[in-house]
Amino acid sequence: MSSEGLTESRGYKPLLPMILSYVASGGSLVLGSAAQLLTFAILARFLGVDEFSVFVAITAVASIAVHLCGLGAMECLVRRVARDRAIYAEMLGHNILLTAASGLALVLAGAVALPFFFALSPDPIANFAVIALMLITNIVLVRIIVLAEQIFIAHSDFASANKVVVGFAVARTVAAALACLVFGVSTVASWAVWQFICHVLVALACLWAIKGLGAPRYRIVREELPQGLYFSIPFILRALRQNADLLVLSLVTTAEIVSSYSVARRMLESSFLSVEALNRLIYPGSARMTTAGLHHALQRVLRVLGAATGISLAAALTVFVLAPVLPYLFGHEYVSLVGFVRGLAWVVVPLAIWSVAVEALGASGYHAARATVMGLGSIAGAGLAAGATWYAPPAGTFVSFYIIEIAMVVATWSVFLRFVRRDRERAAREFPAGILHGN
């Protein structure tokens, strides 16, 4: 085999193209994150602490539900299409059917339940309509837009995927600026209409962008149903864990604490995007490399771990240093904001470390193991976060965050290395040394 073929078989790529791809991918996510942060700042300033805390609460509920919408079908599409693009039409149809069915069920359930907890309008019918509109926007339409991004990633068209990310973020910022700065929107009910229109326009643009890749073939790919559930359940449980602290804080502290903490959490999510850019760039190649076993990608995963750790440290330091600027963006009524952001800034490091392991497990198709470790971690973490927040708010919330993420590092890497050993031992049994060397 030539040195070029050997290099390709081991999964290495020329360094410069990989760096350029990461810069493009990371740059798009950073730009998207900056636009999202500006959107968040505009809404926080113009809605005010009380209205903004309600907006955060409903958005938190939708962020849990959006992981259930589609039942994990998007990951199946990326993994399967990255290996064989001929299956794209079936996987697209699979996604559309599951997204439509689960999205309808989630919106109806939320529209019935949430009006008992949130009053966005004194008129019960109007309150129901506004909440339903917010759920359609933040569950179904968001899922459609993200699906378009994942379709491009499955085809290794990262440039188009980056355009979706940036375009979506910029569209939301423009909508928020028009609504609040030009038309004086100051309530969640009014913003819900603007947000819905914005998401509809972006979703239509995304559907137009992917139409050239082929029409869907509508059928349920049954063998991928359990894999999709295994993939989505950990994210649902993790979303529950992440919002357990917000829920308890809303019960035991003021609206200002809840609002400032939600902004700090958004900053944490924004800083993690630099690592997410690396993970999404690596995922399709890892899916191809692990077809014959996870052990084939071990060196690749370890290199990604080193890169992710360095990137997360740089991101944490940047957020920590720039935190004092945030009150000028969000408003000085968010008095706890700087301390909260600095307190959570370093959580991104253990988060980045364990995300590398779970991405590798997902790319190799070990979703049951991945779901187990993430699910158990999220359940235990939700209990710890809720308990610590209840007894010592908000300091207990921050301490629990670090304990949970460090524990996840230990758990996920233990599971990952266990499957690497298992695949290596299985390969040794199936392909003795003589066969492997062509003797």
CSV table of C-alpha atoms in Angstrom, one decimal:
chain,number,residue,atom,x,y,z
A,1,MET,CA,0.0,0.0,0.0
A,2,SER,CA,1.3,3.5,-0.8
A,3,SER,CA,2.1,5.9,2.0
A,4,GLU,CA,-0.9,8.0,0.8
A,5,GLY,CA,-3.2,5.1,1.0
A,6,LEU,CA,-1.9,4.1,4.4
A,7,THR,CA,-2.4,7.6,5.6
A,8,GLU,CA,-6.0,7.6,4.4
A,9,SER,CA,-6.7,4.2,5.8
A,10,ARG,CA,-5.7,5.3,9.3
A,11,GLY,CA,-8.0,8.3,9.1
A,12,TYR,CA,-5.3,11.0,9.0
A,13,LYS,CA,-5.9,14.1,6.8
A,14,PRO,CA,-3.5,16.8,5.8
A,15,LEU,CA,-3.3,19.2,8.7
A,16,LEU,CA,-3.9,22.4,6.9
A,17,PRO,CA,-7.3,21.5,5.3
A,18,MET,CA,-8.4,20.2,8.8
A,19,ILE,CA,-7.4,23.4,10.4
A,20,LEU,CA,-9.1,25.5,7.8
A,21,SER,CA,-12.3,23.4,8.2
A,22,TYR,CA,-12.2,23.9,11.9
A,23,VAL,CA,-11.6,27.6,11.6
A,24,ALA,CA,-14.6,27.8,9.2
A,25,SER,CA,-16.8,25.6,11.4
A,26,GLY,CA,-15.7,27.2,14.6
A,27,GLY,CA,-15.9,30.7,13.2
A,28,SER,CA,-19.5,30.1,12.1
A,29,LEU,CA,-20.5,28.9,15.5
A,30,VAL,CA,-18.7,31.8,17.2
A,31,LEU,CA,-20.5,34.2,14.9
A,32,GLY,CA,-23.7,32.5,15.5
A,33,SER,CA,-23.1,32.5,19.3
A,34,ALA,CA,-22.3,36.2,19.2
A,35,ALA,CA,-25.5,36.9,17.4
A,36,GLN,CA,-27.4,34.7,19.8
A,37,LEU,CA,-25.8,36.6,22.7
A,38,LEU,CA,-26.8,39.9,21.2
A,39,THR,CA,-30.3,38.7,20.8
A,40,PHE,CA,-30.4,37.5,24.4
A,41,ALA,CA,-29.0,40.9,25.5
A,42,ILE,CA,-31.7,42.8,23.5
A,43,LEU,CA,-34.5,40.7,25.0
A,44,ALA,CA,-33.1,40.9,28.5
A,45,ARG,CA,-32.8,44.7,28.4
A,46,PHE,CA,-36.2,45.4,26.8
A,47,LEU,CA,-38.3,42.7,28.4
A,48,GLY,CA,-37.0,43.5,31.9
A,49,VAL,CA,-36.2,41.1,34.7
A,50,ASP,CA,-39.7,39.9,35.3
A,51,GLU,CA,-40.8,39.3,31.7
A,52,PHE,CA,-37.4,37.9,30.8
A,53,SER,CA,-37.5,35.4,33.6
A,54,VAL,CA,-40.8,34.1,32.3
A,55,PHE,CA,-39.4,33.9,28.8
A,56,VAL,CA,-36.4,31.9,30.1
A,57,ALA,CA,-38.7,29.5,31.9
A,58,ILE,CA,-40.8,28.7,28.9
A,59,THR,CA,-37.7,28.5,26.7
A,60,ALA,CA,-36.2,26.0,29.2
A,61,VAL,CA,-39.2,23.7,28.9
A,62,ALA,CA,-38.9,23.9,25.1
A,63,SER,CA,-35.2,23.1,25.2
A,64,ILE,CA,-36.1,19.8,26.9
A,65,ALA,CA,-38.8,19.0,24.5
A,66,VAL,CA,-36.8,19.8,21.4
A,67,HIS,CA,-34.4,16.9,22.2
A,68,LEU,CA,-37.4,14.5,22.1
A,69,CYS,CA,-38.8,15.9,18.9
A,70,GLY,CA,-37.7,13.6,16.1
A,71,LEU,CA,-36.7,10.8,18.6
A,72,GLY,CA,-33.0,11.1,17.8
A,73,ALA,CA,-33.5,10.6,14.1
A,74,MET,CA,-31.0,13.3,13.1
A,75,GLU,CA,-28.0,11.5,14.5
A,76,CYS,CA,-29.0,8.4,12.6
A,77,LEU,CA,-29.1,10.4,9.4
A,78,VAL,CA,-25.6,11.9,10.0
A,79,ARG,CA,-24.1,8.5,10.9
A,80,ARG,CA,-25.8,6.5,8.1
A,81,VAL,CA,-25.4,9.0,5.3
A,82,ALA,CA,-21.8,9.7,6.2
A,83,ARG,CA,-21.1,6.0,5.5
A,84,ASP,CA,-23.5,5.6,2.5
A,85,ARG,CA,-25.1,8.5,0.8
A,86,ALA,CA,-27.4,6.3,-1.1
A,87,ILE,CA,-29.6,5.9,2.0
A,88,TYR,CA,-30.2,9.7,2.3
A,89,ALA,CA,-33.7,9.7,0.8
A,90,GLU,CA,-34.9,7.0,3.3
A,91,MET,CA,-33.2,8.7,6.3
A,92,LEU,CA,-34.7,12.1,5.3
A,93,GLY,CA,-38.2,10.6,5.1
A,94,HIS,CA,-37.6,8.8,8.5
A,95,ASN,CA,-36.7,12.2,10.0
A,96,ILE,CA,-39.7,14.0,8.6
A,97,LEU,CA,-42.2,11.4,9.8
A,98,LEU,CA,-40.8,11.2,13.3
A,99,THR,CA,-40.4,15.0,13.6
A,100,ALA,CA,-44.0,15.7,12.5
A,101,ALA,CA,-45.5,13.0,14.8
A,102,SER,CA,-43.5,13.8,17.9
A,103,GLY,CA,-43.6,17.5,17.3
A,104,LEU,CA,-47.4,17.6,17.2
A,105,ALA,CA,-47.6,15.5,20.4
A,106,LEU,CA,-45.2,17.7,22.2
A,107,VAL,CA,-46.8,21.0,21.2
A,108,LEU,CA,-50.3,19.8,22.2
A,109,ALA,CA,-49.1,18.4,25.5
A,110,GLY,CA,-47.2,21.7,26.3
A,111,ALA,CA,-50.0,23.9,25.2
A,112,VAL,CA,-52.4,22.1,27.5
A,113,ALA,CA,-50.1,22.0,30.6
A,114,LEU,CA,-48.1,25.2,30.6
A,115,PRO,CA,-51.0,27.7,30.9
A,116,PHE,CA,-51.5,26.4,34.4
A,117,PHE,CA,-48.0,27.7,35.3
A,118,PHE,CA,-47.5,30.8,33.1
A,119,ALA,CA,-49.8,33.7,32.3
A,120,LEU,CA,-48.7,35.6,29.3
A,121,SER,CA,-52.1,37.1,28.7
A,122,PRO,CA,-55.2,37.7,31.0
A,123,ASP,CA,-57.4,36.1,28.3
A,124,PRO,CA,-57.1,32.3,28.7
A,125,ILE,CA,-57.6,31.7,25.0
A,126,ALA,CA,-54.9,34.2,24.1
A,127,ASN,CA,-52.6,32.7,26.7
A,128,PHE,CA,-53.1,29.3,25.2
A,129,ALA,CA,-52.4,30.6,21.7
A,130,VAL,CA,-49.2,32.4,22.7
A,131,ILE,CA,-47.8,29.5,24.5
A,132,ALA,CA,-48.7,27.1,21.6
A,133,LEU,CA,-47.0,29.6,19.2
A,134,MET,CA,-43.8,29.6,21.4
A,135,LEU,CA,-43.7,25.8,21.5
A,136,ILE,CA,-44.2,25.5,17.7
A,137,THR,CA,-41.4,28.0,17.2
A,138,ASN,CA,-38.9,26.6,19.7
A,139,ILE,CA,-39.6,22.9,19.2
A,140,VAL,CA,-40.8,22.1,15.7
A,141,LEU,CA,-39.3,25.0,13.7
A,142,VAL,CA,-36.0,24.8,15.5
A,143,ARG,CA,-35.8,21.1,14.8
A,144,ILE,CA,-36.4,21.7,11.1
A,145,ILE,CA,-33.6,24.3,10.9
A,146,VAL,CA,-31.2,22.1,12.8
A,147,LEU,CA,-32.1,19.2,10.6
A,148,ALA,CA,-31.0,21.2,7.6
A,149,GLU,CA,-27.6,21.8,9.3
A,150,GLN,CA,-27.2,18.1,10.1
A,151,ILE,CA,-28.1,17.1,6.5
A,152,PHE,CA,-25.2,19.2,5.2
A,153,ILE,CA,-22.8,17.8,7.8
A,154,ALA,CA,-23.8,14.3,6.8
A,155,HIS,CA,-22.8,15.2,3.3
A,156,SER,CA,-19.5,16.8,4.6
A,157,ASP,CA,-20.7,20.1,3.2
A,158,PHE,CA,-19.6,22.1,6.2
A,159,ALA,CA,-19.7,25.4,4.4
A,160,SER,CA,-23.5,25.1,3.9
A,161,ALA,CA,-23.9,23.9,7.5
A,162,ASN,CA,-22.0,26.9,8.7
A,163,LYS,CA,-24.3,29.2,6.6
A,164,VAL,CA,-27.3,27.7,8.3
A,165,VAL,CA,-25.9,28.3,11.8
A,166,VAL,CA,-24.8,31.9,11.1
A,167,GLY,CA,-27.9,32.7,9.1
A,168,PHE,CA,-30.3,31.4,11.8
A,169,ALA,CA,-28.5,33.4,14.5
A,170,VAL,CA,-28.4,36.6,12.5
A,171,ALA,CA,-32.0,36.3,11.6
A,172,ARG,CA,-33.0,36.1,15.2
A,173,THR,CA,-30.9,39.1,16.1
A,174,VAL,CA,-32.4,41.1,13.3
A,175,ALA,CA,-35.9,40.1,14.5
A,176,ALA,CA,-35.1,41.0,18.1
A,177,ALA,CA,-33.6,44.4,17.0
A,178,LEU,CA,-36.6,45.2,14.8
A,179,ALA,CA,-39.1,44.1,17.5
A,180,CYS,CA,-37.6,45.8,20.5
A,181,LEU,CA,-35.6,48.7,19.1
A,182,VAL,CA,-37.9,49.8,16.3
A,183,PHE,CA,-41.4,48.6,17.3
A,184,GLY,CA,-41.0,48.8,21.1
A,185,VAL,CA,-41.9,45.2,22.0
A,186,SER,CA,-41.6,44.7,25.8
A,187,THR,CA,-43.7,41.6,26.5
A,188,VAL,CA,-43.1,37.9,25.9
A,189,ALA,CA,-46.5,37.7,24.2
A,190,SER,CA,-45.6,40.3,21.6
A,191,TRP,CA,-42.1,38.8,21.1
A,192,ALA,CA,-43.6,35.4,20.5
A,193,VAL,CA,-45.2,36.6,17.2
A,194,TRP,CA,-42.0,38.1,16.0
A,195,GLN,CA,-40.0,35.0,16.9
A,196,PHE,CA,-42.5,32.7,15.1
A,197,ILE,CA,-42.3,34.8,11.9
A,198,CYS,CA,-38.5,34.8,12.0
A,199,HIS,CA,-38.3,31.0,12.5
A,200,VAL,CA,-40.8,30.3,9.7
A,201,LEU,CA,-38.8,32.4,7.2
A,202,VAL,CA,-35.5,30.7,8.2
A,203,ALA,CA,-37.1,27.2,8.0
A,204,LEU,CA,-38.4,27.9,4.5
A,205,ALA,CA,-35.0,29.0,3.4
A,206,CYS,CA,-33.5,25.8,4.9
A,207,LEU,CA,-36.0,23.6,3.1
A,208,TRP,CA,-35.2,25.4,-0.2
A,209,ALA,CA,-31.4,24.9,0.4
A,210,ILE,CA,-31.6,21.2,0.9
A,211,LYS,CA,-34.0,20.4,-2.0
A,212,GLY,CA,-31.2,19.8,-4.4
A,213,LEU,CA,-29.9,16.9,-2.3
A,214,GLY,CA,-32.9,14.8,-3.2
A,215,ALA,CA,-36.5,14.1,-2.3
A,216,PRO,CA,-37.4,12.1,0.8
A,217,ARG,CA,-38.6,8.5,0.7
A,218,TYR,CA,-41.2,8.2,3.4
A,219,ARG,CA,-40.8,5.2,5.6
A,220,ILE,CA,-39.7,4.4,9.1
A,221,VAL,CA,-36.3,2.8,9.3
A,222,ARG,CA,-37.2,0.5,12.1
A,223,GLU,CA,-33.7,-0.6,13.1
A,224,GLU,CA,-32.8,3.0,13.8
A,225,LEU,CA,-35.7,3.6,16.2
A,226,PRO,CA,-34.0,2.2,19.3
A,227,GLN,CA,-30.7,3.9,18.2
A,228,GLY,CA,-32.4,7.2,17.9
A,229,LEU,CA,-34.0,6.8,21.3
A,230,TYR,CA,-30.7,5.8,22.9
A,231,PHE,CA,-29.2,9.0,21.4
A,232,SER,CA,-32.0,11.4,22.4
A,233,ILE,CA,-32.8,10.2,25.9
A,234,PRO,CA,-29.4,11.3,27.3
A,235,PHE,CA,-29.9,14.8,25.9
A,236,ILE,CA,-33.4,14.9,27.3
A,237,LEU,CA,-32.2,13.8,30.8
A,238,ARG,CA,-29.3,16.3,30.5
A,239,ALA,CA,-31.7,19.1,29.6
A,240,LEU,CA,-33.8,18.1,32.7
A,241,ARG,CA,-30.6,18.2,34.8
A,242,GLN,CA,-29.6,21.5,33.4
A,243,ASN,CA,-33.0,23.0,34.1
A,244,ALA,CA,-33.5,21.5,37.6
A,245,ASP,CA,-31.4,24.2,39.1
A,246,LEU,CA,-33.3,27.0,37.2
A,247,LEU,CA,-36.6,25.5,38.5
A,248,VAL,CA,-35.5,25.4,42.1
A,249,LEU,CA,-33.9,28.8,41.9
A,250,SER,CA,-37.2,30.2,40.7
A,251,LEU,CA,-38.8,28.8,43.8
A,252,VAL,CA,-36.3,30.0,46.4
A,253,THR,CA,-34.7,33.2,44.9
A,254,THR,CA,-35.6,36.4,43.1
A,255,ALA,CA,-36.3,37.0,39.4
A,256,GLU,CA,-33.0,38.8,39.2
A,257,ILE,CA,-31.1,35.8,40.4
A,258,VAL,CA,-32.9,33.5,37.9
A,259,SER,CA,-32.4,35.9,35.0
A,260,SER,CA,-28.7,36.5,35.8
A,261,TYR,CA,-28.1,32.8,36.2
A,262,SER,CA,-29.8,32.0,32.9
A,263,VAL,CA,-27.5,34.5,31.2
A,264,ALA,CA,-24.5,32.9,32.8
A,265,ARG,CA,-25.6,29.5,31.6
A,266,ARG,CA,-26.0,31.0,28.1
A,267,MET,CA,-22.5,32.2,28.3
A,268,LEU,CA,-21.3,28.7,29.2
A,269,GLU,CA,-23.1,27.2,26.3
A,270,SER,CA,-21.6,29.9,24.0
A,271,SER,CA,-18.1,29.1,25.2
A,272,PHE,CA,-18.7,25.4,24.6
A,273,LEU,CA,-19.4,26.1,20.9
A,274,SER,CA,-15.7,26.2,20.1
A,275,VAL,CA,-15.5,22.6,21.3
A,276,GLU,CA,-18.7,21.7,19.5
A,277,ALA,CA,-17.3,23.0,16.3
A,278,LEU,CA,-14.4,20.5,16.6
A,279,ASN,CA,-16.8,17.6,17.5
A,280,ARG,CA,-19.1,18.2,14.6
A,281,LEU,CA,-16.2,18.4,12.2
A,282,ILE,CA,-14.8,15.1,13.5
A,283,TYR,CA,-18.0,13.1,13.8
A,284,PRO,CA,-18.6,12.0,10.1
A,285,GLY,CA,-15.0,10.8,9.8
A,286,SER,CA,-15.1,9.0,13.1
A,287,ALA,CA,-18.3,7.3,12.0
A,288,ARG,CA,-16.5,5.9,9.0
A,289,MET,CA,-13.4,4.9,10.9
A,290,THR,CA,-15.3,3.0,13.6
A,291,THR,CA,-17.2,0.8,11.2
A,292,ALA,CA,-14.9,-2.1,12.0
A,293,GLY,CA,-14.4,-1.2,15.6
A,294,LEU,CA,-13.9,1.7,18.0
A,295,HIS,CA,-10.3,0.8,18.6
A,296,HIS,CA,-9.5,2.0,15.1
A,297,ALA,CA,-10.3,5.6,16.1
A,298,LEU,CA,-8.5,5.6,19.5
A,299,GLN,CA,-5.5,7.7,18.4
A,300,ARG,CA,-7.8,10.1,16.5
A,301,VAL,CA,-10.0,10.5,19.6
A,302,LEU,CA,-7.0,11.1,21.9
A,303,ARG,CA,-5.8,13.9,19.5
A,304,VAL,CA,-9.3,15.4,19.6
A,305,LEU,CA,-9.2,15.2,23.4
A,306,GLY,CA,-5.9,17.3,23.5
A,307,ALA,CA,-7.3,19.8,21.1
A,308,ALA,CA,-10.7,20.1,22.9
A,309,THR,CA,-9.0,20.6,26.3
A,310,GLY,CA,-6.8,23.4,24.9
A,311,ILE,CA,-9.7,25.1,23.2
A,312,SER,CA,-11.9,24.9,26.2
A,313,LEU,CA,-9.2,26.4,28.5
A,314,ALA,CA,-8.9,29.3,26.0
A,315,ALA,CA,-12.6,29.8,25.9
A,316,ALA,CA,-13.0,29.7,29.7
A,317,LEU,CA,-10.2,32.3,30.1
A,318,THR,CA,-11.8,34.6,27.5
A,319,VAL,CA,-15.2,34.5,29.1
A,320,PHE,CA,-13.7,35.1,32.6
A,321,VAL,CA,-11.8,38.1,31.4
A,322,LEU,CA,-14.6,39.6,29.4
A,323,ALA,CA,-17.4,39.1,32.0
A,324,PRO,CA,-17.3,42.7,33.4
A,325,VAL,CA,-18.5,43.9,30.0
A,326,LEU,CA,-21.8,42.0,30.1
A,327,PRO,CA,-23.8,44.5,32.3
A,328,TYR,CA,-23.3,47.1,29.6
A,329,LEU,CA,-25.0,44.6,27.1
A,330,PHE,CA,-27.8,43.2,29.3
A,331,GLY,CA,-28.4,46.1,31.7
A,332,HIS,CA,-27.2,47.0,35.1
A,333,GLU,CA,-30.3,45.6,36.8
A,334,TYR,CA,-28.7,42.2,36.4
A,335,VAL,CA,-26.4,42.8,39.4
A,336,SER,CA,-25.3,39.2,39.9
A,337,LEU,CA,-24.3,38.6,36.3
A,338,VAL,CA,-20.6,39.1,36.4
A,339,GLY,CA,-20.0,36.9,39.4
A,340,PHE,CA,-22.3,34.2,38.0
A,341,VAL,CA,-20.5,34.2,34.6
A,342,ARG,CA,-17.1,34.0,36.2
A,343,GLY,CA,-18.2,31.2,38.6
A,344,LEU,CA,-19.4,29.0,35.7
A,345,ALA,CA,-16.7,29.9,33.2
A,346,TRP,CA,-14.4,27.0,34.0
A,347,VAL,CA,-17.1,24.3,33.8
A,348,VAL,CA,-16.5,24.2,30.1
A,349,VAL,CA,-13.2,22.4,30.6
A,350,PRO,CA,-14.5,19.1,32.1
A,351,LEU,CA,-17.6,19.4,29.8
A,352,ALA,CA,-15.3,19.5,26.8
A,353,ILE,CA,-13.3,16.5,28.0
A,354,TRP,CA,-16.2,14.2,28.5
A,355,SER,CA,-18.0,15.3,25.4
A,356,VAL,CA,-15.1,13.9,23.3
A,357,ALA,CA,-15.7,10.4,24.7
A,358,VAL,CA,-19.5,10.5,24.2
A,359,GLU,CA,-19.2,11.8,20.7
A,360,ALA,CA,-16.8,8.9,19.9
A,361,LEU,CA,-19.3,6.4,21.4
A,362,GLY,CA,-22.1,7.9,19.3
A,363,ALA,CA,-20.1,7.9,16.1
A,364,SER,CA,-19.3,4.2,16.6
A,365,GLY,CA,-23.0,3.3,17.2
A,366,TYR,CA,-22.7,2.4,20.9
A,367,HIS,CA,-25.7,4.4,21.8
A,368,ALA,CA,-27.0,2.1,24.5
A,369,ALA,CA,-23.8,2.5,26.5
A,370,ARG,CA,-23.7,6.2,25.7
A,371,ALA,CA,-27.3,6.6,26.8
A,372,THR,CA,-26.7,4.7,30.0
A,373,VAL,CA,-23.7,6.7,31.2
A,374,MET,CA,-25.2,10.1,30.2
A,375,GLY,CA,-28.7,9.1,31.5
A,376,LEU,CA,-27.5,8.0,34.9
A,377,GLY,CA,-25.2,11.0,35.1
A,378,SER,CA,-28.1,13.3,34.3
A,379,ILE,CA,-30.5,11.7,36.8
A,380,ALA,CA,-27.9,11.8,39.6
A,381,GLY,CA,-26.9,15.3,38.5
A,382,ALA,CA,-30.5,16.6,38.5
A,383,GLY,CA,-30.9,15.4,42.1
A,384,LEU,CA,-27.6,16.9,43.2
A,385,ALA,CA,-28.2,20.2,41.5
A,386,ALA,CA,-31.8,20.5,42.8
A,387,GLY,CA,-30.8,19.6,46.4
A,388,ALA,CA,-27.7,21.8,46.5
A,389,THR,CA,-29.7,24.7,45.0
A,390,TRP,CA,-32.5,24.2,47.5
A,391,TYR,CA,-30.2,24.2,50.6
A,392,ALA,CA,-27.6,26.7,49.6
A,393,PRO,CA,-28.7,29.0,46.7
A,394,PRO,CA,-26.9,30.0,44.6
A,395,ALA,CA,-23.5,28.8,45.9
A,396,GLY,CA,-24.7,25.2,46.0
A,397,THR,CA,-25.7,25.4,42.4
A,398,PHE,CA,-22.2,26.3,41.3
A,399,VAL,CA,-20.5,23.7,43.4
A,400,SER,CA,-22.9,21.0,42.2
A,401,PHE,CA,-22.1,22.0,38.6
A,402,TYR,CA,-18.4,21.3,39.0
A,403,ILE,CA,-19.0,18.0,40.9
A,404,ILE,CA,-21.3,16.7,38.2
A,405,GLU,CA,-19.1,17.6,35.2
A,406,ILE,CA,-15.9,16.1,36.8
A,407,ALA,CA,-17.8,12.9,37.7
A,408,MET,CA,-19.0,12.7,34.1
A,409,VAL,CA,-15.3,12.9,32.9
A,410,VAL,CA,-14.5,9.8,35.0
A,411,ALA,CA,-17.6,7.9,33.9
A,412,THR,CA,-17.6,8.5,30.2
A,413,TRP,CA,-13.9,7.9,29.7
A,414,SER,CA,-14.1,4.7,31.7
A,415,VAL,CA,-16.9,3.4,29.4
A,416,PHE,CA,-15.1,4.6,26.2
A,417,LEU,CA,-11.9,2.8,27.1
A,418,ARG,CA,-13.8,-0.4,28.0
A,419,PHE,CA,-15.4,-0.5,24.6
A,420,VAL,CA,-12.0,0.2,22.9
A,421,ARG,CA,-10.6,-2.9,24.7
A,422,ARG,CA,-13.6,-5.0,23.9
A,423,ASP,CA,-13.4,-4.1,20.1
A,424,ARG,CA,-9.7,-4.8,20.1
A,425,GLU,CA,-10.1,-8.2,21.7
A,426,ARG,CA,-12.9,-9.1,19.3
A,427,ALA,CA,-10.8,-8.1,16.3
A,428,ALA,CA,-7.9,-10.2,17.6
A,429,ARG,CA,-10.3,-13.3,17.9
A,430,GLU,CA,-11.8,-12.8,14.4
A,431,PHE,CA,-8.6,-11.8,12.6
A,432,PRO,CA,-5.6,-13.6,14.0
A,433,ALA,CA,-2.2,-11.9,13.6
A,434,GLY,CA,-1.3,-14.0,10.6
A,435,ILE,CA,-4.4,-13.0,8.7
A,436,LEU,CA,-4.0,-9.4,9.6
A,437,HIS,CA,-0.5,-9.4,8.2
A,438,GLY,CA,-1.6,-11.3,5.0
A,439,ASN,CA,0.3,-14.5,5.9
